[in-house]
Each structure stands twice: as structure tokens, then as C-alpha cells.
Amino acid sequence: MTERQILVAANWKMNGTLEAIRPLVDAIIRGVQGISNEVAICPPSVYISELTTLLNGSEIRLGAQNVSHLEKGAFTGEISISMLSDFACQYVIVGHSERRALYAETDVLVAEKFKAVQSGGMTSILCVGELLEERESNDTEKVIARQIDAVIEKAGIEAFKNAVIAYEPVWAIGTGKTATPEQAQEVHEFIRLRLARHDNQTADNVRILYGGSVKADNAEQLFKMADIDGGLIGGASLVAEDFLTICKAMR
Ligand code: 13P
């Protein structure tokens, strides 16, 4: 079996000010020195330039929270892949449930964004996850399969050679209600098997992060599960001490 390096990615969402993020980044840079896990920060897009400067010379990777699927043109408020390429961005989150729910992003649009990220030579962090009512009606696998298949159909399985998946059950996001390690593992394994239908090696290599109320006190139990390769962290990534504890959680 492949040894997959743990990735801990911060999704700051729409939080932070310059005044707040400078000391936060400084503390994270100092705190992660010498650790074996990979760490990434996805700030609001207006701070990508600042983070490019602040992270220069550190091991921490930079990511964006969203991108347009289009190259350029009259799309007020949107940001293109080539704009992100002007900075040190390596990752782009696509298909976050907040974007699917609040900004009406469909499976097809998410797949197009995934493809745009791939063409730009960056790595998607593709988010998938079910709503509470979908879990309660036993539709979790159906929903996840639909979200994953839409991307395979548009971008091809090869695109997953350079991609990360994040399983984020919507009912666990920002609620303090984490999926149990066993619940998460079950879906992570399902995702890997879904990819393995197309290519075993790619399925084995792809990192699948868990997201949804990951905290300093539950990260390690989650990361110990066979198919959980790290976390996508919301609220806890805004507090240096909590985030650092998560960054140091081992298998
Ligand atoms: P919380 O960690 O705040 O639950 O958010 C998870 C998330 O949505 C990360 O993308």
C-alpha cells in the first residue's frame, strides 16, 4: 500500500483581517517547523498576495478557496486560474458545500472548476459530502458517488493523479458535531473504491481528507483511520494553538 503523506489544510472561509492574519501566520510558521505532515493555508482571495509574501521561505503551501471555471472576461467579482498562478498558490478548493448550497454550484460547474484547476497546473481539493437528511435516508453513498462521478466524467480519472479529495459531511461543518472516525472511514473507503473502478493505482495514491468540526482533541483519532489522509479545517484553523495541534496529529 502507498504511504500517503498527511495533509492538513486550513480553510479560513470569510474570516480574518490583515491585523489578525499576520500574527496567526507567524505563529503557524514557527509551530510547524520540522513536522512531517504537509500543511496548507487557504485564505480569502484578497489575502493571497499577502500570504505569498508571508509564507515565502516556509514549507507551508498556499491555496485558494474558489476559482472561476472560465479563463477571463466580463465576469464581475470572479477570479481566474491565471490570476492565482501569479502567486504561490498550489491548491484550490472546489465544490465546498457552502458554495454548492449558498452559491448554487452544481456538480457540473464543480467539475468544470476542477478541470480549470488541472489545466492551470494546480491541485484541486475537491469537496464532497451529504446533507443530514441524505444521511438519514441512507443516501450518503448515492450522493457521494454522484459528486465524484461528475468530476471523473468531465476531467477523467487521470486528473485525480494530481488532486486531493475532502469528505465533508454537511451536518458536521461548523456544528461541533464531528463524524465518528468509523463513520468517516466508511465513506473514505467508499470514495477510494469508487475511483478504483477506473484505476487502482490512482485510487490508492489519492489523498482523502476529512473535514467537519475537526478539533485539536479529535484530529488524531480521525487521522489514524486507514483511508483518512488528513483534514480540511475550518474554525479551528483560526486559532494558532489549535491548528498547530491538528497539524502535528500523526497516523
Ligand atoms: P469546520 O472545521 O469549522 O467545521 O469547517 C469545516 C470546513 O468546512 C472546512 O472546509
CSV table of C-alpha atoms and ligand atoms in Angstrom, one decimal:
chain,number,residue,atom,x,y,z
A,1,MET,CA,0.0,0.0,0.0
A,2,THR,CA,1.1,3.5,-0.7
A,3,GLU,CA,2.3,5.7,2.1
A,4,ARG,CA,0.3,8.8,1.8
A,5,GLN,CA,1.6,12.0,3.5
A,6,ILE,CA,-0.9,13.6,5.8
A,7,LEU,CA,-2.1,17.0,4.6
A,8,VAL,CA,-3.7,19.4,7.0
A,9,ALA,CA,-5.3,22.3,5.1
A,10,ALA,CA,-6.8,25.4,6.7
A,11,ASN,CA,-9.9,26.8,5.2
A,12,TRP,CA,-10.3,30.3,6.7
A,13,LYS,CA,-13.5,30.9,4.8
A,14,MET,CA,-14.5,34.6,5.1
A,15,ASN,CA,-12.6,35.3,8.2
A,16,GLY,CA,-9.6,37.4,9.2
A,17,THR,CA,-8.2,40.9,8.7
A,18,LEU,CA,-4.6,41.8,7.9
A,19,GLU,CA,-4.2,42.7,11.5
A,20,ALA,CA,-5.4,39.2,12.6
A,21,ILE,CA,-3.7,37.1,10.0
A,22,ARG,CA,-0.2,38.4,10.3
A,23,PRO,CA,0.4,37.1,13.9
A,24,LEU,CA,-1.6,33.9,13.1
A,25,VAL,CA,0.6,33.0,10.1
A,26,ASP,CA,3.7,33.9,12.0
A,27,ALA,CA,2.7,31.5,14.8
A,28,ILE,CA,1.9,28.7,12.4
A,29,ILE,CA,5.2,29.1,10.5
A,30,ARG,CA,7.1,28.8,13.8
A,31,GLY,CA,5.0,26.0,15.1
A,32,VAL,CA,5.2,23.7,12.1
A,33,GLN,CA,8.9,23.7,11.7
A,34,GLY,CA,10.3,20.2,11.4
A,35,ILE,CA,7.0,18.3,11.3
A,36,SER,CA,6.4,15.5,8.8
A,37,ASN,CA,2.8,16.4,7.8
A,38,GLU,CA,2.2,18.7,4.9
A,39,VAL,CA,0.4,22.0,5.9
A,40,ALA,CA,-1.5,24.4,3.6
A,41,ILE,CA,-3.5,27.6,4.2
A,42,CYS,CA,-6.4,28.7,2.1
A,43,PRO,CA,-7.1,32.4,3.0
A,44,PRO,CA,-9.7,34.7,1.5
A,45,SER,CA,-8.6,35.6,-2.0
A,46,VAL,CA,-7.7,39.2,-1.2
A,47,TYR,CA,-5.0,37.9,1.2
A,48,ILE,CA,-3.4,35.5,-1.3
A,49,SER,CA,-0.8,38.1,-2.2
A,50,GLU,CA,0.0,38.9,1.4
A,51,LEU,CA,0.3,35.1,2.2
A,52,THR,CA,2.6,34.6,-0.8
A,53,THR,CA,4.9,37.1,0.9
A,54,LEU,CA,4.4,35.8,4.5
A,55,LEU,CA,4.9,32.1,3.5
A,56,ASN,CA,8.0,32.7,1.4
A,57,GLY,CA,10.8,30.5,2.6
A,58,SER,CA,8.5,28.3,4.7
A,59,GLU,CA,7.3,24.8,3.9
A,60,ILE,CA,3.6,25.8,4.2
A,61,ARG,CA,1.7,25.6,1.0
A,62,LEU,CA,-0.8,28.2,-0.2
A,63,GLY,CA,-4.3,27.5,-1.6
A,64,ALA,CA,-7.4,29.4,-2.8
A,65,GLN,CA,-10.9,28.8,-1.6
A,66,ASN,CA,-12.6,29.2,-5.0
A,67,VAL,CA,-11.9,29.9,-8.7
A,68,SER,CA,-13.8,30.6,-11.8
A,69,HIS,CA,-14.2,27.9,-14.4
A,70,LEU,CA,-13.7,30.5,-17.1
A,71,GLU,CA,-10.4,31.9,-18.3
A,72,LYS,CA,-11.2,35.7,-18.4
A,73,GLY,CA,-13.7,38.3,-19.5
A,74,ALA,CA,-16.7,40.1,-18.2
A,75,PHE,CA,-17.4,38.2,-15.0
A,76,THR,CA,-17.6,40.8,-12.3
A,77,GLY,CA,-16.2,39.6,-9.0
A,78,GLU,CA,-14.7,36.4,-10.3
A,79,ILE,CA,-11.0,35.3,-10.1
A,80,SER,CA,-9.3,33.2,-12.8
A,81,ILE,CA,-6.7,30.4,-12.6
A,82,SER,CA,-4.1,32.5,-14.3
A,83,MET,CA,-4.6,35.2,-11.6
A,84,LEU,CA,-3.9,32.6,-8.9
A,85,SER,CA,-0.9,31.4,-10.9
A,86,ASP,CA,0.6,34.9,-10.4
A,87,PHE,CA,1.0,34.0,-6.7
A,88,ALA,CA,2.4,30.9,-4.9
A,89,CYS,CA,-0.9,29.1,-5.0
A,90,GLN,CA,-0.7,25.4,-5.2
A,91,TYR,CA,-4.1,24.2,-4.1
A,92,VAL,CA,-7.7,25.4,-5.0
A,93,ILE,CA,-10.7,24.2,-3.0
A,94,VAL,CA,-13.5,23.3,-5.4
A,95,GLY,CA,-17.1,22.3,-4.6
A,96,HIS,CA,-17.1,23.3,-0.9
A,97,SER,CA,-20.6,22.6,0.4
A,98,GLU,CA,-21.1,26.3,1.3
A,99,ARG,CA,-20.5,27.1,-2.4
A,100,ARG,CA,-22.8,24.3,-3.5
A,101,ALA,CA,-25.6,25.4,-1.1
A,102,LEU,CA,-25.3,29.2,-1.0
A,103,TYR,CA,-24.0,29.9,-4.5
A,104,ALA,CA,-25.9,27.3,-6.4
A,105,GLU,CA,-22.8,25.5,-7.6
A,106,THR,CA,-23.9,22.3,-9.4
A,107,ASP,CA,-21.9,19.0,-9.9
A,108,VAL,CA,-21.3,20.1,-13.4
A,109,LEU,CA,-19.9,23.5,-12.5
A,110,VAL,CA,-17.7,22.0,-9.8
A,111,ALA,CA,-16.4,19.5,-12.4
A,112,GLU,CA,-15.6,22.4,-14.7
A,113,LYS,CA,-13.7,24.3,-11.9
A,114,PHE,CA,-11.8,21.1,-11.2
A,115,LYS,CA,-10.8,20.9,-14.8
A,116,ALA,CA,-9.8,24.6,-14.9
A,117,VAL,CA,-7.5,24.0,-11.8
A,118,GLN,CA,-6.0,21.0,-13.5
A,119,SER,CA,-5.3,22.9,-16.7
A,120,GLY,CA,-3.6,25.6,-14.6
A,121,GLY,CA,-1.2,23.1,-13.2
A,122,MET,CA,-2.6,23.4,-9.7
A,123,THR,CA,-4.2,20.8,-7.4
A,124,SER,CA,-7.9,20.7,-6.6
A,125,ILE,CA,-9.1,19.9,-3.2
A,126,LEU,CA,-12.4,18.5,-4.3
A,127,CYS,CA,-15.1,18.7,-1.5
A,128,VAL,CA,-17.9,16.2,-1.4
A,129,GLY,CA,-20.4,15.4,1.3
A,130,GLU,CA,-24.0,14.6,2.1
A,131,LEU,CA,-26.7,16.7,3.9
A,132,LEU,CA,-28.1,15.4,7.2
A,133,GLU,CA,-31.4,14.4,5.5
A,134,GLU,CA,-29.5,12.5,2.9
A,135,ARG,CA,-27.6,10.6,5.6
A,136,GLU,CA,-30.8,9.9,7.5
A,137,SER,CA,-32.4,8.5,4.4
A,138,ASN,CA,-29.4,6.3,3.7
A,139,ASP,CA,-28.4,8.2,0.6
A,140,THR,CA,-24.9,9.1,1.6
A,141,GLU,CA,-23.2,6.8,-0.9
A,142,LYS,CA,-25.5,7.7,-3.7
A,143,VAL,CA,-24.8,11.4,-3.2
A,144,ILE,CA,-21.0,11.0,-2.9
A,145,ALA,CA,-21.0,8.7,-5.9
A,146,ARG,CA,-22.9,11.3,-7.9
A,147,GLN,CA,-20.5,14.1,-6.9
A,148,ILE,CA,-17.4,12.1,-7.6
A,149,ASP,CA,-18.7,10.6,-10.9
A,150,ALA,CA,-19.5,14.1,-12.3
A,151,VAL,CA,-15.8,15.0,-12.0
A,152,ILE,CA,-14.5,11.8,-13.4
A,153,GLU,CA,-16.8,12.2,-16.3
A,154,LYS,CA,-15.6,15.7,-17.1
A,155,ALA,CA,-11.9,15.6,-16.2
A,156,GLY,CA,-11.1,11.9,-16.5
A,157,ILE,CA,-9.7,9.6,-13.8
A,158,GLU,CA,-6.1,10.7,-14.8
A,159,ALA,CA,-6.9,14.1,-13.3
A,160,PHE,CA,-7.1,12.5,-9.9
A,161,LYS,CA,-3.4,11.8,-10.1
A,162,ASN,CA,-2.9,15.4,-9.1
A,163,ALA,CA,-5.9,16.0,-6.8
A,164,VAL,CA,-7.0,15.8,-3.3
A,165,ILE,CA,-10.5,14.9,-2.1
A,166,ALA,CA,-12.1,16.2,1.0
A,167,TYR,CA,-15.1,14.4,2.5
A,168,GLU,CA,-17.1,17.0,4.4
A,169,PRO,CA,-20.4,15.8,5.7
A,170,VAL,CA,-22.5,18.9,5.6
A,171,TRP,CA,-24.1,18.2,9.0
A,172,ALA,CA,-20.6,18.2,10.6
A,173,ILE,CA,-19.5,21.6,9.3
A,174,GLY,CA,-19.4,24.3,11.9
A,175,THR,CA,-21.7,22.4,14.1
A,176,GLY,CA,-19.2,20.8,16.5
A,177,LYS,CA,-20.8,17.5,15.5
A,178,THR,CA,-17.9,15.5,14.1
A,179,ALA,CA,-18.4,12.3,12.2
A,180,THR,CA,-17.0,9.4,14.2
A,181,PRO,CA,-13.7,8.1,12.9
A,182,GLU,CA,-15.7,4.9,11.8
A,183,GLN,CA,-18.4,6.9,10.0
A,184,ALA,CA,-15.8,8.9,8.2
A,185,GLN,CA,-13.6,5.9,7.4
A,186,GLU,CA,-16.6,4.1,5.8
A,187,VAL,CA,-17.2,7.0,3.4
A,188,HIS,CA,-13.5,7.5,2.7
A,189,GLU,CA,-13.2,3.8,1.8
A,190,PHE,CA,-16.2,4.1,-0.4
A,191,ILE,CA,-14.6,7.1,-2.3
A,192,ARG,CA,-11.4,5.2,-2.8
A,193,LEU,CA,-13.3,2.2,-4.2
A,194,ARG,CA,-15.3,4.4,-6.5
A,195,LEU,CA,-12.0,5.7,-8.0
A,196,ALA,CA,-10.6,2.2,-8.1
A,197,ARG,CA,-13.3,1.2,-10.5
A,198,HIS,CA,-11.4,3.3,-13.0
A,199,ASP,CA,-7.8,2.9,-11.8
A,200,ASN,CA,-6.4,1.1,-8.8
A,201,GLN,CA,-3.1,3.0,-8.6
A,202,THR,CA,-4.8,6.4,-8.7
A,203,ALA,CA,-7.3,5.3,-6.0
A,204,ASP,CA,-4.5,4.1,-3.8
A,205,ASN,CA,-2.4,7.3,-4.2
A,206,VAL,CA,-5.1,10.0,-3.9
A,207,ARG,CA,-5.3,11.7,-0.5
A,208,ILE,CA,-8.7,11.9,1.0
A,209,LEU,CA,-9.1,14.5,3.8
A,210,TYR,CA,-11.8,14.6,6.4
A,211,GLY,CA,-13.5,18.0,7.1
A,212,GLY,CA,-16.2,18.9,9.6
A,213,SER,CA,-15.6,20.1,13.1
A,214,VAL,CA,-12.0,18.7,13.2
A,215,LYS,CA,-10.6,20.0,16.5
A,216,ALA,CA,-7.3,19.6,18.5
A,217,ASP,CA,-8.9,16.8,20.5
A,218,ASN,CA,-10.3,14.7,17.8
A,219,ALA,CA,-7.8,15.0,14.9
A,220,GLU,CA,-5.5,12.2,15.8
A,221,GLN,CA,-8.3,9.6,16.2
A,222,LEU,CA,-9.6,10.6,12.7
A,223,PHE,CA,-6.1,10.6,11.1
A,224,LYS,CA,-5.4,7.1,12.5
A,225,MET,CA,-8.1,5.6,10.2
A,226,ALA,CA,-6.7,3.7,7.2
A,227,ASP,CA,-8.3,5.9,4.5
A,228,ILE,CA,-8.2,9.3,6.2
A,229,ASP,CA,-5.1,11.2,5.0
A,230,GLY,CA,-5.5,14.5,6.9
A,231,GLY,CA,-8.1,17.2,7.4
A,232,LEU,CA,-9.6,20.3,5.9
A,233,ILE,CA,-10.0,22.6,8.9
A,234,GLY,CA,-12.4,25.5,9.3
A,235,GLY,CA,-13.0,27.1,12.7
A,236,ALA,CA,-10.0,25.5,14.5
A,237,SER,CA,-7.6,26.8,11.8
A,238,LEU,CA,-8.2,30.4,13.0
A,239,VAL,CA,-6.6,29.7,16.4
A,240,ALA,CA,-2.9,29.1,16.1
A,241,GLU,CA,-2.6,26.7,19.1
A,242,ASP,CA,-5.5,24.5,18.0
A,243,PHE,CA,-4.4,24.4,14.4
A,244,LEU,CA,-0.9,23.5,15.3
A,245,THR,CA,-2.1,20.6,17.4
A,246,ILE,CA,-4.0,19.3,14.4
A,247,CYS,CA,-1.0,19.9,12.1
A,248,LYS,CA,1.1,17.6,14.4
A,249,ALA,CA,-1.5,14.8,14.7
A,250,MET,CA,0.0,11.6,13.4
A,251,ARG,CA,-1.4,8.4,12.0
B,1,13P,P1,-15.3,23.5,10.5
B,1,13P,O1,-14.0,22.9,10.8
B,1,13P,O2,-15.5,24.9,11.0
B,1,13P,O3,-16.5,22.6,10.8
B,1,13P,O4,-15.4,23.6,8.9
B,1,13P,C1,-15.1,22.6,8.1
B,1,13P,C2,-15.0,23.0,6.7
B,1,13P,O5,-16.0,23.4,6.1
B,1,13P,C3,-13.6,23.1,6.1
B,1,13P,O6,-13.7,23.3,4.7
